[in-house]
mmCIF file of C-alpha atoms in Angstrom:
data_model
loop_
_atom_site.group_PDB
_atom_site.id
_atom_site.type_symbol
_atom_site.label_atom_id
_atom_site.label_comp_id
_atom_site.label_asym_id
_atom_site.label_seq_id
_atom_site.Cartn_x
_atom_site.Cartn_y
_atom_site.Cartn_z
ATOM 1 C CA MET A 129 97.182 117.201 143.176
ATOM 2 C CA SER A 130 95.471 114.386 140.628
ATOM 3 C CA PRO A 131 98.627 114.078 138.445
ATOM 4 C CA ARG A 132 100.715 112.949 141.306
ATOM 5 C CA ALA A 133 97.895 110.871 142.484
ATOM 6 C CA ALA A 134 97.860 108.967 139.024
ATOM 7 C CA CYS A 135 101.576 108.524 139.129
ATOM 8 C CA ARG A 136 101.655 107.162 142.520
ATOM 9 C CA LEU A 137 98.896 104.452 141.201
ATOM 10 C CA ALA A 138 101.089 103.609 138.209
ATOM 11 C CA THR A 139 104.289 103.009 140.670
ATOM 12 C CA LEU A 140 102.051 100.690 142.917
ATOM 13 C CA GLY A 141 101.009 98.509 139.915
ATOM 14 C CA PHE A 142 97.953 99.944 138.623
ATOM 15 C CA THR A 143 98.032 99.694 135.204
ATOM 16 C CA GLN A 144 95.193 101.767 133.628
ATOM 17 C CA VAL A 145 95.096 104.963 135.803
ATOM 18 C CA PHE A 146 93.465 108.073 134.272
ATOM 19 C CA ASP A 147 93.371 111.692 135.101
ATOM 20 C CA TYR A 148 90.096 113.529 135.227
ATOM 21 C CA VAL A 149 92.358 116.743 134.833
ATOM 22 C CA PRO A 150 89.521 119.486 135.060
ATOM 23 C CA GLY A 151 88.275 117.849 137.947
ATOM 24 C CA LYS A 152 85.153 118.520 140.525
ATOM 25 C CA VAL A 153 85.100 122.088 139.293
ATOM 26 C CA ASP A 154 84.680 121.006 135.532
ATOM 27 C CA TRP A 155 81.907 118.051 136.819
ATOM 28 C CA LEU A 156 79.482 120.578 138.683
ATOM 29 C CA ALA A 157 79.943 123.316 135.333
ATOM 30 C CA ARG A 158 78.414 120.665 133.569
ATOM 31 C CA ASN A 159 75.384 120.528 135.809
ATOM 32 C CA GLN A 160 76.096 116.717 136.663
ATOM 33 C CA PRO A 161 74.410 115.347 139.881
ATOM 34 C CA VAL A 162 76.946 115.185 143.285
ATOM 35 C CA GLU A 163 76.487 113.385 146.555
ATOM 36 C CA GLY A 164 77.854 114.546 149.732
ATOM 37 C CA THR A 165 76.062 116.974 152.602
ATOM 38 C CA ASP A 166 76.538 119.966 150.422
ATOM 39 C CA ALA A 167 74.965 117.885 147.528
ATOM 40 C CA GLY A 168 71.637 120.292 147.941
ATOM 41 C CA THR A 169 73.164 123.481 147.713
ATOM 42 C CA ARG A 170 70.832 125.606 145.653
ATOM 43 C CA ALA A 171 72.758 125.847 142.409
ATOM 44 C CA ILE A 172 71.199 127.684 139.356
ATOM 45 C CA GLY A 173 71.782 124.794 137.150
ATOM 46 C CA ARG A 174 68.159 123.411 139.144
ATOM 47 C CA TYR A 175 66.177 126.165 137.450
ATOM 48 C CA LEU A 176 67.448 125.795 133.997
ATOM 49 C CA ARG A 177 64.393 126.635 131.297
ATOM 50 C CA GLN A 178 65.026 125.384 128.000
ATOM 51 C CA GLU A 179 62.017 126.938 125.871
ATOM 52 C CA VAL A 180 63.764 129.796 124.411
ATOM 53 C CA SER A 181 64.121 129.851 120.570
ATOM 54 C CA THR A 182 67.269 128.642 119.470
ATOM 55 C CA ALA A 183 68.550 129.915 115.684
ATOM 56 C CA ARG A 184 71.467 128.642 113.383
ATOM 57 C CA PRO A 185 73.654 131.071 112.140
ATOM 58 C CA GLU A 186 72.477 130.375 108.096
ATOM 59 C CA GLU A 187 69.093 130.881 108.896
ATOM 60 C CA THR A 188 67.002 134.051 107.944
ATOM 61 C CA ILE A 189 66.293 136.828 110.426
ATOM 62 C CA SER A 190 62.242 136.324 108.958
ATOM 63 C CA GLN A 191 62.404 132.235 109.945
ATOM 64 C CA VAL A 192 63.831 132.988 113.094
ATOM 65 C CA ARG A 193 61.189 135.875 113.789
ATOM 66 C CA ALA A 194 58.392 133.956 113.199
ATOM 67 C CA ARG A 195 59.755 131.059 115.621
ATOM 68 C CA VAL A 196 60.211 133.663 118.163
ATOM 69 C CA ALA A 197 56.915 135.491 117.825
ATOM 70 C CA ARG A 198 55.303 131.732 119.009
ATOM 71 C CA SER A 199 57.768 131.656 121.899
ATOM 72 C CA ALA A 200 57.121 133.505 125.783
ATOM 73 C CA HIS A 201 60.509 135.222 124.862
ATOM 74 C CA ARG A 202 61.445 138.399 122.415
ATOM 75 C CA PHE A 203 64.990 136.997 122.039
ATOM 76 C CA ALA A 204 66.616 133.875 120.421
ATOM 77 C CA LEU A 205 70.016 132.248 121.111
ATOM 78 C CA VAL A 206 72.128 131.401 118.237
ATOM 79 C CA THR A 207 74.073 127.705 118.066
ATOM 80 C CA THR A 208 75.769 125.390 116.242
ATOM 81 C CA ALA A 209 74.085 121.933 114.972
ATOM 82 C CA ASP A 210 75.948 120.640 118.541
ATOM 83 C CA GLY A 211 74.393 123.523 120.602
ATOM 84 C CA THR A 212 77.501 125.527 120.935
ATOM 85 C CA LEU A 213 76.437 128.964 121.969
ATOM 86 C CA LEU A 214 77.349 131.596 119.234
ATOM 87 C CA GLY A 215 75.382 134.551 119.713
ATOM 88 C CA ARG A 216 71.638 136.399 120.270
ATOM 89 C CA LEU A 217 69.143 137.862 118.548
ATOM 90 C CA ARG A 218 67.610 140.650 120.693
ATOM 91 C CA ALA A 219 63.714 141.553 120.093
ATOM 92 C CA ALA A 220 65.435 144.697 118.332
ATOM 93 C CA VAL A 221 67.443 143.193 115.909
ATOM 94 C CA LEU A 222 64.339 140.846 115.085
ATOM 95 C CA ASP A 223 62.040 143.676 114.723
ATOM 96 C CA ASP A 224 64.420 145.962 112.671
ATOM 97 C CA ALA A 225 66.873 144.117 110.285
ATOM 98 C CA ASP A 226 66.302 143.001 106.711
ATOM 99 C CA PRO A 227 64.475 139.658 107.296
ATOM 100 C CA PHE A 228 66.386 138.496 104.246
ATOM 101 C CA ARG A 229 69.507 138.775 105.868
ATOM 102 C CA ALA A 230 71.342 135.797 107.859
ATOM 103 C CA VAL A 231 71.146 135.304 111.628
ATOM 104 C CA GLY A 232 75.557 135.096 111.584
ATOM 105 C CA GLU A 233 75.359 138.612 109.929
ATOM 106 C CA VAL A 234 73.154 140.523 112.825
ATOM 107 C CA MET A 235 73.333 138.447 115.742
ATOM 108 C CA GLU A 236 75.652 139.839 118.901
ATOM 109 C CA ALA A 237 78.555 137.406 119.115
ATOM 110 C CA GLY A 238 79.820 135.675 122.259
ATOM 111 C CA PRO A 239 76.903 136.760 124.607
ATOM 112 C CA SER A 240 77.755 136.569 128.371
ATOM 113 C CA THR A 241 77.278 132.930 130.199
ATOM 114 C CA LEU A 242 76.828 131.962 133.699
ATOM 115 C CA ARG A 243 77.845 127.789 134.650
ATOM 116 C CA PRO A 244 75.214 125.987 136.360
ATOM 117 C CA ASN A 245 76.595 125.188 139.605
ATOM 118 C CA GLU A 246 76.519 128.986 140.363
ATOM 119 C CA PRO A 247 74.799 129.828 143.596
ATOM 120 C CA ALA A 248 70.902 130.813 142.737
ATOM 121 C CA ALA A 249 70.923 133.495 145.569
ATOM 122 C CA ALA A 250 73.924 135.402 144.506
ATOM 123 C CA ILE A 251 72.778 135.157 141.084
ATOM 124 C CA LYS A 252 69.347 136.547 141.716
ATOM 125 C CA SER A 253 70.531 139.259 143.308
ATOM 126 C CA ARG A 254 72.858 140.366 140.669
ATOM 127 C CA LEU A 255 70.243 139.449 137.832
ATOM 128 C CA VAL A 256 67.468 142.042 139.843
ATOM 129 C CA ASP A 257 70.408 144.260 140.596
ATOM 130 C CA ARG A 258 71.158 144.710 137.283
ATOM 131 C CA GLY A 259 67.772 144.898 135.876
ATOM 132 C CA LEU A 260 68.128 141.863 134.246
ATOM 133 C CA THR A 261 65.243 139.382 133.117
ATOM 134 C CA TYR A 262 67.346 136.459 132.355
ATOM 135 C CA ALA A 263 71.159 134.763 132.037
ATOM 136 C CA ILE A 264 72.783 132.604 129.678
ATOM 137 C CA VAL A 265 74.033 129.332 130.964
ATOM 138 C CA ALA A 266 76.239 127.251 128.942
ATOM 139 C CA ASP A 267 78.787 124.307 130.082
ATOM 140 C CA PRO A 268 82.771 124.491 129.795
ATOM 141 C CA ASP A 269 82.738 123.756 126.181
ATOM 142 C CA GLY A 270 80.189 126.591 125.612
ATOM 143 C CA ARG A 271 77.200 124.702 124.868
ATOM 144 C CA LEU A 272 73.828 125.926 125.706
ATOM 145 C CA LEU A 273 72.205 124.367 128.798
ATOM 146 C CA GLY A 274 69.278 127.143 128.866
ATOM 147 C CA THR A 275 68.439 130.030 130.470
ATOM 148 C CA VAL A 276 67.726 131.206 134.232
ATOM 149 C CA HIS A 277 65.090 133.987 135.188
ATOM 150 C CA PRO A 278 65.020 135.866 138.403
ATOM 151 C CA GLY A 279 61.719 135.385 139.018
ATOM 152 C CA ASP A 280 62.257 131.291 139.156
ATOM 153 C CA LEU A 281 65.646 131.603 141.645
ATOM 154 C CA MET B 62 98.724 107.881 133.432
ATOM 155 C CA THR B 63 96.416 109.199 130.801
ATOM 156 C CA PRO B 64 94.863 112.292 131.338
ATOM 157 C CA VAL B 65 91.243 112.550 130.004
ATOM 158 C CA LEU B 66 88.405 115.285 129.622
ATOM 159 C CA TYR B 67 84.563 114.723 129.953
ATOM 160 C CA PRO B 68 83.363 112.776 127.333
ATOM 161 C CA ALA B 69 86.263 110.221 127.872
ATOM 162 C CA LEU B 70 85.453 109.955 131.593
ATOM 163 C CA ARG B 71 81.677 109.657 130.519
ATOM 164 C CA ARG B 72 82.725 106.513 128.154
ATOM 165 C CA LEU B 73 85.101 105.188 131.049
ATOM 166 C CA LEU B 74 82.435 105.255 133.449
ATOM 167 C CA ASP B 75 79.967 103.530 131.577
ATOM 168 C CA ASP B 76 82.673 100.862 130.864
ATOM 169 C CA GLY B 77 82.605 100.279 134.544
ATOM 170 C CA ALA B 78 86.041 102.807 135.565
ATOM 171 C CA GLN B 79 86.380 103.185 139.279
ATOM 172 C CA LEU B 80 86.411 107.077 140.509
ATOM 173 C CA VAL B 81 88.801 108.261 143.267
ATOM 174 C CA GLU B 82 88.706 111.794 144.690
ATOM 175 C CA VAL B 83 91.943 112.429 146.127
ATOM 176 C CA LEU B 84 91.227 115.596 148.227
ATOM 177 C CA PRO B 85 91.166 115.582 151.867
ATOM 178 C CA ALA B 86 88.334 113.512 153.680
ATOM 179 C CA GLY B 87 86.402 116.689 154.591
ATOM 180 C CA GLU B 88 86.133 117.823 150.952
ATOM 181 C CA TYR B 89 85.188 114.268 149.704
ATOM 182 C CA LEU B 90 82.374 114.422 152.354
ATOM 183 C CA GLU B 91 81.009 117.613 151.274
ATOM 184 C CA MET B 92 80.483 117.136 147.697
ATOM 185 C CA HIS B 93 82.155 114.288 145.501
ATOM 186 C CA LEU B 94 81.434 112.678 141.793
ATOM 187 C CA PRO B 95 78.464 109.706 142.734
ATOM 188 C CA GLY B 96 79.746 106.487 143.191
ATOM 189 C CA ALA B 97 83.641 107.866 144.102
ATOM 190 C CA VAL B 98 85.714 106.903 146.961
ATOM 191 C CA ASN B 99 87.926 108.815 148.717
ATOM 192 C CA THR B 100 91.791 108.233 149.188
ATOM 193 C CA PRO B 101 93.364 111.236 150.099
ATOM 194 C CA LEU B 102 96.962 111.675 148.113
ATOM 195 C CA LYS B 103 98.690 111.810 151.641
ATOM 196 C CA SER B 104 96.970 108.497 152.444
ATOM 197 C CA LEU B 105 97.585 106.860 148.459
ATOM 198 C CA ASP B 106 99.647 103.734 149.450
ATOM 199 C CA ALA B 107 99.734 99.967 148.954
ATOM 200 C CA ALA B 108 97.624 99.151 151.756
ATOM 201 C CA THR B 109 94.614 101.422 150.916
ATOM 202 C CA THR B 110 94.925 101.332 147.677
ATOM 203 C CA THR B 111 94.981 97.318 147.275
ATOM 204 C CA ALA B 112 91.583 97.429 150.021
ATOM 205 C CA SER B 113 89.638 99.416 148.211
ATOM 206 C CA LEU B 114 90.211 99.462 144.237
ATOM 207 C CA ASP B 115 90.089 96.801 141.881
ATOM 208 C CA ARG B 116 93.122 96.258 139.786
ATOM 209 C CA GLU B 117 91.610 94.904 136.826
ATOM 210 C CA ARG B 118 89.319 97.618 135.788
ATOM 211 C CA PRO B 119 90.343 101.341 135.009
ATOM 212 C CA VAL B 120 90.844 103.734 137.521
ATOM 213 C CA ILE B 121 90.230 107.632 137.258
ATOM 214 C CA VAL B 122 91.403 110.151 140.228
ATOM 215 C CA TYR B 123 90.421 113.680 140.638
ATOM 216 C CA CYS B 124 90.789 116.497 142.544
ATOM 217 C CA TRP B 125 89.302 120.396 142.621
ATOM 218 C CA ASP B 126 90.624 121.421 139.251
ATOM 219 C CA ALA B 127 93.103 121.541 136.922
ATOM 220 C CA LEU B 128 95.809 123.920 139.142
#
């Protein structure tokens, strides 16, 4: 629909016309604010936590292990320098892997993620039903936004 | 007409671009991007656009998604 609108504006004489092709869905998935009667809808983006430890793929397990030991969680998320989510280090790997191995060699690649605009109640039910204690939230470009935890939703 | 993704959208908004949601009024009232005006595609004509938009500033249109 928006390409047609942009063309229509151009035919009406507007010379600087842009089409935000991914639209409202993309905006919401980036946890950006909205206005309107449904703006207060409870989405998981409101409940993001950012305290989970992160690691770079080139770090060693021993480096990350120390960081995770000081955190409230027993896992770490692996990202690039710009925050793109690459993988996850579960507690078992942190406990058992050779401390001198690189994170990128032993991480679980491509963990599942949610978008921040997903409804909080439905996600809470899904996490509880599956016995999960958290879910990872990322934007449409794969950048880590944080984690959500059923007790918060 | 130039397609833009989110990073370019942010730059345009920072530079004072105008946002236009072209979905029907009901969907706009429920939820829209901050500061966006609503001009549904079906009513996009010379009279409405001239009245609500500044021709000297960039205009960004959007709908629900790329489909």
